[in-house]
Structure formats: C-alpha cells, structure tokens
Short mmCIF file of N, CA and C in Angstrom, two decimals:
data_model
loop_
_atom_site.label_atom_id
_atom_site.label_comp_id
_atom_site.label_asym_id
_atom_site.label_seq_id
_atom_site.Cartn_x
_atom_site.Cartn_y
_atom_site.Cartn_z
N MET A 1 86.67 199.94 32.21
CA MET A 1 87.91 199.53 32.80
C MET A 1 87.83 199.48 34.32
N SER A 2 87.05 200.31 34.90
CA SER A 2 86.95 200.31 36.35
C SER A 2 86.21 199.08 36.86
N THR A 3 85.29 198.51 36.12
CA THR A 3 84.62 197.29 36.55
C THR A 3 85.56 196.10 36.55
N LYS A 4 86.51 196.07 35.66
CA LYS A 4 87.46 194.97 35.63
C LYS A 4 88.34 194.98 36.89
N ARG A 5 88.77 196.13 37.30
CA ARG A 5 89.56 196.24 38.52
C ARG A 5 88.73 195.87 39.75
N MET A 6 87.51 196.23 39.77
CA MET A 6 86.65 195.95 40.90
C MET A 6 86.44 194.45 41.08
N VAL A 7 86.28 193.72 40.02
CA VAL A 7 86.09 192.28 40.08
C VAL A 7 87.35 191.61 40.63
N THR A 8 88.49 192.02 40.22
CA THR A 8 89.75 191.47 40.71
C THR A 8 89.91 191.77 42.20
N PHE A 9 89.59 192.97 42.59
CA PHE A 9 89.71 193.35 44.00
C PHE A 9 88.78 192.52 44.87
N ARG A 10 87.56 192.29 44.44
CA ARG A 10 86.62 191.47 45.19
C ARG A 10 87.12 190.03 45.30
N GLY A 11 87.69 189.51 44.29
CA GLY A 11 88.24 188.15 44.32
C GLY A 11 89.39 188.03 45.30
N PHE A 12 90.21 189.03 45.41
CA PHE A 12 91.33 189.02 46.36
C PHE A 12 90.83 189.02 47.80
N ILE A 13 89.83 189.81 48.11
CA ILE A 13 89.27 189.85 49.46
C ILE A 13 88.63 188.51 49.80
N PHE A 14 87.94 187.90 48.86
CA PHE A 14 87.35 186.60 49.11
C PHE A 14 88.43 185.56 49.39
N SER A 15 89.54 185.61 48.74
CA SER A 15 90.62 184.66 48.94
C SER A 15 91.24 184.80 50.33
N LEU A 16 91.46 186.02 50.79
CA LEU A 16 91.99 186.23 52.14
C LEU A 16 91.01 185.71 53.20
N ASP A 17 89.73 185.96 52.99
CA ASP A 17 88.72 185.49 53.92
C ASP A 17 88.73 183.96 53.99
N ALA A 18 88.84 183.31 52.87
CA ALA A 18 88.89 181.84 52.82
C ALA A 18 90.16 181.32 53.50
N LEU A 19 91.28 182.01 53.31
CA LEU A 19 92.53 181.60 53.94
C LEU A 19 92.42 181.68 55.47
N PHE A 20 91.86 182.75 55.98
CA PHE A 20 91.68 182.87 57.44
C PHE A 20 90.73 181.79 57.98
N ALA A 21 89.69 181.48 57.23
CA ALA A 21 88.75 180.44 57.66
C ALA A 21 89.44 179.07 57.73
N VAL A 22 90.31 178.78 56.78
CA VAL A 22 91.03 177.50 56.79
C VAL A 22 91.98 177.46 57.98
N ILE A 23 92.66 178.56 58.29
CA ILE A 23 93.58 178.59 59.44
C ILE A 23 92.81 178.36 60.74
N VAL A 24 91.67 178.99 60.90
CA VAL A 24 90.85 178.80 62.11
C VAL A 24 90.36 177.36 62.20
N ALA A 25 89.92 176.79 61.09
CA ALA A 25 89.41 175.41 61.09
C ALA A 25 90.52 174.42 61.45
N VAL A 26 91.71 174.60 60.90
CA VAL A 26 92.83 173.70 61.20
C VAL A 26 93.22 173.81 62.67
N THR A 27 93.24 175.02 63.21
CA THR A 27 93.57 175.22 64.62
C THR A 27 92.53 174.54 65.52
N ALA A 28 91.26 174.68 65.19
CA ALA A 28 90.21 174.06 65.98
C ALA A 28 90.30 172.53 65.94
N VAL A 29 90.56 171.96 64.80
CA VAL A 29 90.69 170.50 64.68
C VAL A 29 91.90 170.01 65.46
N ALA A 30 93.01 170.74 65.40
CA ALA A 30 94.21 170.34 66.15
C ALA A 30 93.96 170.40 67.66
N ALA A 31 93.24 171.42 68.13
CA ALA A 31 92.95 171.53 69.56
C ALA A 31 92.04 170.40 70.03
N VAL A 32 91.01 170.09 69.28
CA VAL A 32 90.10 169.01 69.66
C VAL A 32 90.82 167.67 69.66
N THR A 33 91.66 167.44 68.66
CA THR A 33 92.42 166.19 68.59
C THR A 33 93.36 166.06 69.78
N SER A 34 93.98 167.13 70.17
CA SER A 34 94.90 167.11 71.31
C SER A 34 94.16 166.78 72.61
N VAL A 35 93.00 167.37 72.81
CA VAL A 35 92.23 167.10 74.02
C VAL A 35 91.75 165.66 74.06
N ILE A 36 91.30 165.15 72.94
CA ILE A 36 90.81 163.76 72.90
C ILE A 36 91.96 162.78 73.12
N ALA A 37 93.14 163.11 72.62
CA ALA A 37 94.28 162.19 72.74
C ALA A 37 94.85 162.13 74.15
N THR A 38 94.55 163.12 74.97
CA THR A 38 95.06 163.13 76.33
C THR A 38 94.31 162.09 77.15
N SER A 39 95.04 161.13 77.69
CA SER A 39 94.40 160.08 78.48
C SER A 39 94.20 160.54 79.91
N LYS A 40 93.49 159.77 80.67
CA LYS A 40 93.20 160.10 82.06
C LYS A 40 94.49 160.18 82.89
N SER A 41 95.40 159.26 82.69
CA SER A 41 96.63 159.27 83.47
C SER A 41 97.51 160.45 83.10
N GLN A 42 97.48 160.89 81.84
CA GLN A 42 98.27 162.04 81.44
C GLN A 42 97.73 163.32 82.04
N SER A 43 96.44 163.38 82.31
CA SER A 43 95.87 164.61 82.84
C SER A 43 96.37 164.91 84.24
N TYR A 44 96.82 163.91 84.98
CA TYR A 44 97.34 164.13 86.32
C TYR A 44 98.87 164.09 86.36
N SER A 45 99.51 163.97 85.22
CA SER A 45 100.96 163.78 85.22
C SER A 45 101.71 164.99 85.77
N ASN A 46 101.08 166.14 85.81
CA ASN A 46 101.76 167.31 86.35
C ASN A 46 101.69 167.37 87.87
N MET A 47 100.88 166.53 88.46
CA MET A 47 100.74 166.53 89.92
C MET A 47 101.92 165.79 90.54
N PRO A 48 102.75 166.47 91.31
CA PRO A 48 103.90 165.79 91.90
C PRO A 48 103.48 164.68 92.86
N LEU A 49 104.13 163.55 92.73
CA LEU A 49 103.79 162.40 93.57
C LEU A 49 104.06 162.69 95.04
N GLY A 50 105.16 163.35 95.33
CA GLY A 50 105.50 163.65 96.72
C GLY A 50 104.44 164.50 97.40
N ARG A 51 103.88 165.44 96.67
CA ARG A 51 102.83 166.30 97.25
C ARG A 51 101.57 165.49 97.51
N ALA A 52 101.23 164.59 96.59
CA ALA A 52 100.04 163.75 96.78
C ALA A 52 100.22 162.86 98.01
N ALA A 53 101.43 162.32 98.20
CA ALA A 53 101.70 161.47 99.36
C ALA A 53 101.58 162.27 100.66
N GLN A 54 102.20 163.44 100.68
CA GLN A 54 102.14 164.27 101.90
C GLN A 54 100.72 164.72 102.20
N ASP A 55 99.97 165.08 101.16
CA ASP A 55 98.58 165.50 101.35
C ASP A 55 97.72 164.39 101.95
N ALA A 56 97.92 163.17 101.47
CA ALA A 56 97.14 162.03 102.00
C ALA A 56 97.43 161.82 103.48
N LEU A 57 98.70 161.85 103.86
CA LEU A 57 99.05 161.67 105.27
C LEU A 57 98.51 162.81 106.13
N THR A 58 98.59 164.02 105.63
CA THR A 58 98.09 165.17 106.39
C THR A 58 96.59 165.04 106.63
N LEU A 59 95.85 164.67 105.59
CA LEU A 59 94.40 164.50 105.74
C LEU A 59 94.07 163.40 106.74
N MET A 60 94.76 162.29 106.63
CA MET A 60 94.49 161.18 107.54
C MET A 60 94.77 161.58 108.99
N ASP A 61 95.83 162.33 109.20
CA ASP A 61 96.17 162.77 110.55
C ASP A 61 95.17 163.82 111.05
N LYS A 62 94.85 164.80 110.24
CA LYS A 62 93.92 165.87 110.65
C LYS A 62 92.52 165.34 110.93
N GLN A 63 92.14 164.28 110.26
CA GLN A 63 90.82 163.69 110.49
C GLN A 63 90.82 162.67 111.62
N GLY A 64 91.95 162.52 112.29
CA GLY A 64 92.01 161.69 113.49
C GLY A 64 92.18 160.20 113.26
N MET A 65 92.44 159.79 112.04
CA MET A 65 92.56 158.36 111.76
C MET A 65 93.73 157.73 112.51
N PHE A 66 94.87 158.39 112.52
CA PHE A 66 96.05 157.83 113.16
C PHE A 66 95.91 157.81 114.69
N HIS A 67 95.40 158.88 115.25
CA HIS A 67 95.26 158.93 116.72
C HIS A 67 94.24 157.92 117.23
N ALA A 68 93.23 157.62 116.41
CA ALA A 68 92.25 156.61 116.81
C ALA A 68 92.87 155.23 116.91
N MET A 69 93.95 154.98 116.16
CA MET A 69 94.60 153.67 116.20
C MET A 69 95.25 153.37 117.55
N PHE A 70 95.54 154.39 118.34
CA PHE A 70 96.13 154.17 119.66
C PHE A 70 95.19 153.38 120.57
N ASN A 71 93.89 153.61 120.41
CA ASN A 71 92.91 153.01 121.32
C ASN A 71 92.08 151.90 120.69
N GLN A 72 92.40 151.52 119.46
CA GLN A 72 91.64 150.46 118.80
C GLN A 72 92.38 149.14 118.88
N SER A 73 91.60 148.07 118.79
CA SER A 73 92.24 146.75 118.68
C SER A 73 92.87 146.64 117.30
N ASP A 74 93.81 145.71 117.16
CA ASP A 74 94.47 145.55 115.87
C ASP A 74 93.49 145.25 114.73
N PRO A 75 92.54 144.33 114.90
CA PRO A 75 91.60 144.08 113.79
C PRO A 75 90.75 145.31 113.44
N ASP A 76 90.35 146.08 114.46
CA ASP A 76 89.55 147.28 114.19
C ASP A 76 90.36 148.34 113.46
N ALA A 77 91.60 148.56 113.88
CA ALA A 77 92.46 149.55 113.23
C ALA A 77 92.73 149.15 111.79
N GLN A 78 92.98 147.86 111.55
CA GLN A 78 93.23 147.40 110.19
C GLN A 78 91.97 147.54 109.33
N ALA A 79 90.81 147.27 109.89
CA ALA A 79 89.55 147.39 109.15
C ALA A 79 89.29 148.84 108.74
N VAL A 80 89.57 149.77 109.63
CA VAL A 80 89.40 151.20 109.29
C VAL A 80 90.36 151.58 108.17
N LEU A 81 91.59 151.15 108.26
CA LEU A 81 92.58 151.44 107.22
C LEU A 81 92.16 150.82 105.89
N ASP A 82 91.70 149.58 105.93
CA ASP A 82 91.28 148.89 104.70
C ASP A 82 90.09 149.60 104.04
N SER A 83 89.16 150.07 104.82
CA SER A 83 87.94 150.64 104.25
C SER A 83 88.10 152.09 103.80
N SER A 84 89.02 152.84 104.38
CA SER A 84 89.06 154.28 104.07
C SER A 84 90.31 154.75 103.34
N PHE A 85 91.35 153.95 103.26
CA PHE A 85 92.61 154.41 102.67
C PHE A 85 92.46 154.86 101.22
N ALA A 86 91.69 154.13 100.43
CA ALA A 86 91.54 154.46 99.01
C ALA A 86 90.93 155.85 98.80
N SER A 87 90.13 156.32 99.73
CA SER A 87 89.49 157.62 99.56
C SER A 87 90.47 158.79 99.70
N TYR A 88 91.66 158.55 100.20
CA TYR A 88 92.66 159.61 100.36
C TYR A 88 93.62 159.69 99.17
N ILE A 89 93.54 158.77 98.24
CA ILE A 89 94.48 158.68 97.13
C ILE A 89 93.78 159.10 95.84
N PRO A 90 94.42 159.97 95.01
CA PRO A 90 93.81 160.34 93.72
C PRO A 90 93.52 159.12 92.85
N VAL A 91 92.54 159.26 91.99
CA VAL A 91 92.00 158.15 91.20
C VAL A 91 93.07 157.46 90.35
N ASN A 92 93.98 158.21 89.78
CA ASN A 92 94.94 157.62 88.84
C ASN A 92 96.21 157.12 89.51
N MET A 93 96.22 156.99 90.83
CA MET A 93 97.43 156.60 91.55
C MET A 93 97.22 155.33 92.35
N GLY A 94 98.31 154.61 92.52
CA GLY A 94 98.34 153.48 93.42
C GLY A 94 99.13 153.92 94.65
N ALA A 95 98.95 153.22 95.75
CA ALA A 95 99.65 153.63 96.97
C ALA A 95 99.73 152.46 97.95
N SER A 96 100.69 152.57 98.83
CA SER A 96 100.77 151.64 99.96
C SER A 96 101.11 152.46 101.20
N ILE A 97 100.62 152.00 102.32
CA ILE A 97 100.87 152.68 103.59
C ILE A 97 101.24 151.64 104.63
N ASN A 98 102.16 152.02 105.47
CA ASN A 98 102.59 151.19 106.59
C ASN A 98 102.53 152.07 107.84
N VAL A 99 101.73 151.67 108.80
CA VAL A 99 101.58 152.42 110.04
C VAL A 99 102.10 151.56 111.19
N THR A 100 103.04 152.10 111.95
CA THR A 100 103.61 151.40 113.10
C THR A 100 103.28 152.19 114.36
N ILE A 101 102.76 151.50 115.36
CA ILE A 101 102.42 152.12 116.65
C ILE A 101 103.41 151.62 117.70
N CYS A 102 103.99 152.54 118.44
CA CYS A 102 104.96 152.20 119.48
C CYS A 102 104.56 152.84 120.80
N ALA A 103 105.08 152.28 121.86
CA ALA A 103 104.84 152.82 123.19
C ALA A 103 106.17 152.94 123.93
N TYR A 104 106.23 153.93 124.80
CA TYR A 104 107.43 154.09 125.60
C TYR A 104 107.18 153.46 126.97
N ASN A 105 107.97 152.46 127.26
CA ASN A 105 107.94 151.83 128.58
C ASN A 105 109.38 151.84 129.08
N ASP A 106 109.56 152.32 130.29
CA ASP A 106 110.91 152.40 130.82
C ASP A 106 111.55 151.03 130.78
N PRO A 107 112.57 150.78 130.12
CA PRO A 107 113.69 151.61 129.71
C PRO A 107 113.70 151.98 128.22
N GLY A 108 112.66 151.69 127.42
CA GLY A 108 112.75 152.04 126.00
C GLY A 108 111.43 151.89 125.28
N PHE A 109 111.50 151.93 123.97
CA PHE A 109 110.32 151.85 123.12
C PHE A 109 110.05 150.41 122.69
N THR A 110 108.77 150.08 122.61
CA THR A 110 108.37 148.79 122.04
C THR A 110 107.35 149.07 120.94
N CYS A 111 107.60 148.52 119.80
CA CYS A 111 106.70 148.70 118.65
C CYS A 111 106.05 147.35 118.36
N THR A 112 104.80 147.24 118.69
CA THR A 112 104.13 145.95 118.57
C THR A 112 102.95 145.96 117.60
N HIS A 113 102.54 147.12 117.13
CA HIS A 113 101.37 147.20 116.24
C HIS A 113 101.83 147.71 114.88
N ASN A 114 101.51 146.93 113.85
CA ASN A 114 101.89 147.31 112.50
C ASN A 114 100.71 147.05 111.57
N PHE A 115 100.37 148.05 110.75
CA PHE A 115 99.24 147.95 109.83
C PHE A 115 99.72 148.30 108.43
N PHE A 116 99.21 147.56 107.43
CA PHE A 116 99.64 147.77 106.05
C PHE A 116 98.43 147.69 105.13
N LYS A 117 98.44 148.55 104.10
CA LYS A 117 97.40 148.51 103.06
C LYS A 117 98.01 148.98 101.76
N GLN A 118 97.65 148.30 100.65
CA GLN A 118 98.10 148.70 99.32
C GLN A 118 96.92 148.71 98.37
N ILE A 119 96.87 149.73 97.52
CA ILE A 119 95.81 149.83 96.50
C ILE A 119 96.46 150.17 95.16
N GLY A 120 95.78 149.86 94.08
CA GLY A 120 96.21 150.30 92.76
C GLY A 120 97.32 149.51 92.11
N GLY A 121 97.46 148.25 92.42
CA GLY A 121 98.46 147.43 91.75
C GLY A 121 99.87 147.64 92.25
N SER A 122 100.81 147.08 91.51
CA SER A 122 102.23 147.13 91.90
C SER A 122 102.84 148.49 91.57
N PRO A 123 103.83 148.88 92.34
CA PRO A 123 104.50 150.16 92.07
C PRO A 123 105.17 150.17 90.69
N THR A 124 105.18 151.34 90.08
CA THR A 124 105.85 151.53 88.80
C THR A 124 107.24 152.11 89.05
N ASN A 125 107.88 152.57 87.99
CA ASN A 125 109.21 153.16 88.13
C ASN A 125 109.19 154.48 88.89
N ASP A 126 108.14 155.26 88.72
CA ASP A 126 108.03 156.56 89.39
C ASP A 126 107.29 156.37 90.70
N VAL A 127 108.04 156.33 91.79
CA VAL A 127 107.46 156.16 93.12
C VAL A 127 107.98 157.29 94.01
N SER A 128 107.09 157.85 94.81
CA SER A 128 107.51 158.86 95.76
C SER A 128 106.85 158.54 97.09
N GLY A 129 107.37 159.09 98.14
CA GLY A 129 106.83 158.76 99.45
C GLY A 129 106.90 159.93 100.41
N ALA A 130 106.30 159.70 101.55
CA ALA A 130 106.31 160.68 102.63
C ALA A 130 106.11 159.92 103.94
N GLN A 131 106.44 160.57 105.03
CA GLN A 131 106.21 159.96 106.34
C GLN A 131 105.70 161.01 107.31
N ARG A 132 105.00 160.53 108.31
CA ARG A 132 104.42 161.43 109.31
C ARG A 132 104.50 160.75 110.66
N VAL A 133 104.97 161.49 111.64
CA VAL A 133 105.03 161.01 113.02
C VAL A 133 103.86 161.62 113.76
N PHE A 134 103.18 160.83 114.54
CA PHE A 134 102.06 161.31 115.36
C PHE A 134 102.23 160.73 116.75
N ALA A 135 101.71 161.43 117.74
CA ALA A 135 101.95 161.01 119.13
C ALA A 135 100.77 161.31 120.03
N ASP A 136 100.74 160.57 121.12
CA ASP A 136 99.82 160.82 122.23
C ASP A 136 100.66 160.81 123.50
N PRO A 137 101.21 161.96 123.87
CA PRO A 137 102.13 162.00 125.01
C PRO A 137 101.49 161.55 126.33
N SER A 138 100.19 161.74 126.47
CA SER A 138 99.54 161.36 127.73
C SER A 138 99.57 159.84 127.93
N GLN A 139 99.62 159.06 126.86
CA GLN A 139 99.68 157.60 126.95
C GLN A 139 101.08 157.05 126.66
N ASN A 140 102.04 157.95 126.44
CA ASN A 140 103.40 157.56 126.08
C ASN A 140 103.42 156.71 124.82
N LYS A 141 102.62 157.08 123.83
CA LYS A 141 102.55 156.35 122.57
C LYS A 141 102.87 157.29 121.41
N PHE A 142 103.49 156.71 120.39
CA PHE A 142 103.70 157.45 119.16
C PHE A 142 103.60 156.48 118.00
N GLY A 143 103.45 157.05 116.82
CA GLY A 143 103.33 156.22 115.63
C GLY A 143 104.05 156.86 114.46
N LEU A 144 104.32 156.04 113.49
CA LEU A 144 104.96 156.48 112.26
C LEU A 144 104.16 155.91 111.09
N ALA A 145 103.72 156.80 110.21
CA ALA A 145 103.02 156.40 109.00
C ALA A 145 103.92 156.69 107.81
N VAL A 146 104.17 155.68 106.98
CA VAL A 146 105.00 155.82 105.79
C VAL A 146 104.14 155.45 104.59
N ILE A 147 104.07 156.35 103.62
CA ILE A 147 103.24 156.12 102.43
C ILE A 147 104.13 156.20 101.20
N LYS A 148 103.79 155.38 100.20
CA LYS A 148 104.42 155.43 98.88
C LYS A 148 103.31 155.55 97.86
N VAL A 149 103.47 156.42 96.86
CA VAL A 149 102.48 156.58 95.81
C VAL A 149 103.15 156.48 94.45
N TRP A 150 102.35 156.06 93.45
CA TRP A 150 102.84 155.93 92.08
C TRP A 150 101.66 156.08 91.14
N TYR A 151 101.96 156.38 89.88
CA TYR A 151 100.91 156.44 88.87
C TYR A 151 100.54 155.04 88.44
N SER A 152 99.25 154.74 88.41
CA SER A 152 98.82 153.40 88.02
C SER A 152 98.25 153.40 86.62
#
C-alpha cells in the first residue's frame, strides 16, 4: 500500500514542475515578442521633444556654431548649418531651425541675416520647439535661434 501512495506523490510533483516550466516558457515568449514588436520610433517615444530641441540648441551654442555666424559670410554660415545640423538631432526625429542675426546700430536694431535648415521630412502632429538668444556685445550683434522638432 505504501508504494501506491508513493507513485501518486511522485506524479503530483512532476505535474507542478511541468506547470512552472510552462509558465516560465510563456513569460519568455511574451517578453521576446514584445521586444521584437517595438519599432525604432517607439523606442524613443518617451524622450520629450522639448528637451531634445533645447539640448540641440545648447550643444550648437556651446560648440560655438552660433557665435561663428557673426563673422562668416552668408554662404559660409549657411553651408556650416547645412552640413552639421543633422548631427545634433536624434535619429528618429525631424527638425527645422531658423537662425536670425541682428546688429544694433543707433537708433535701433537691423536684422539682415537669416539662415534656415530642415531635416527629416514634414512636421507631424507632435511638434515642440525651443529658442536661444546669443550675443556678441563687443560687436553690438545678437542672434536668435528657433528650432522645432518632431518624430519622423
């Protein structure tokens, strides 16, 4: 009689072990499927657009791109903007930037230099922006950079 009970007990332990193995396998398959289903654009969806816009302007300013425009010719300033702007924008985003350079001449300001660049297609519904003012007081010049970013 004791062998009959032992066989039943062993069968019960085997069943629990199989149940746990199935739960682990289903969880692993669900996790892999979720990771594969996540597209490239969804992986950056938690990144706020406004922060990306402000970060791009801050980097461009800290690296001297805006201040260099004060002393460059219009074609040279536009060429620098055209060649380097895309490197400041995350891969999954489109963006446009408008940089205006002004000078103070008594009795007021004159804004005669304007540069524009757009990358990543047309803006979508979710667009955010930022602006940055930069200046060179020794030359009585200042500029305004306005950027808009969106998910592409």
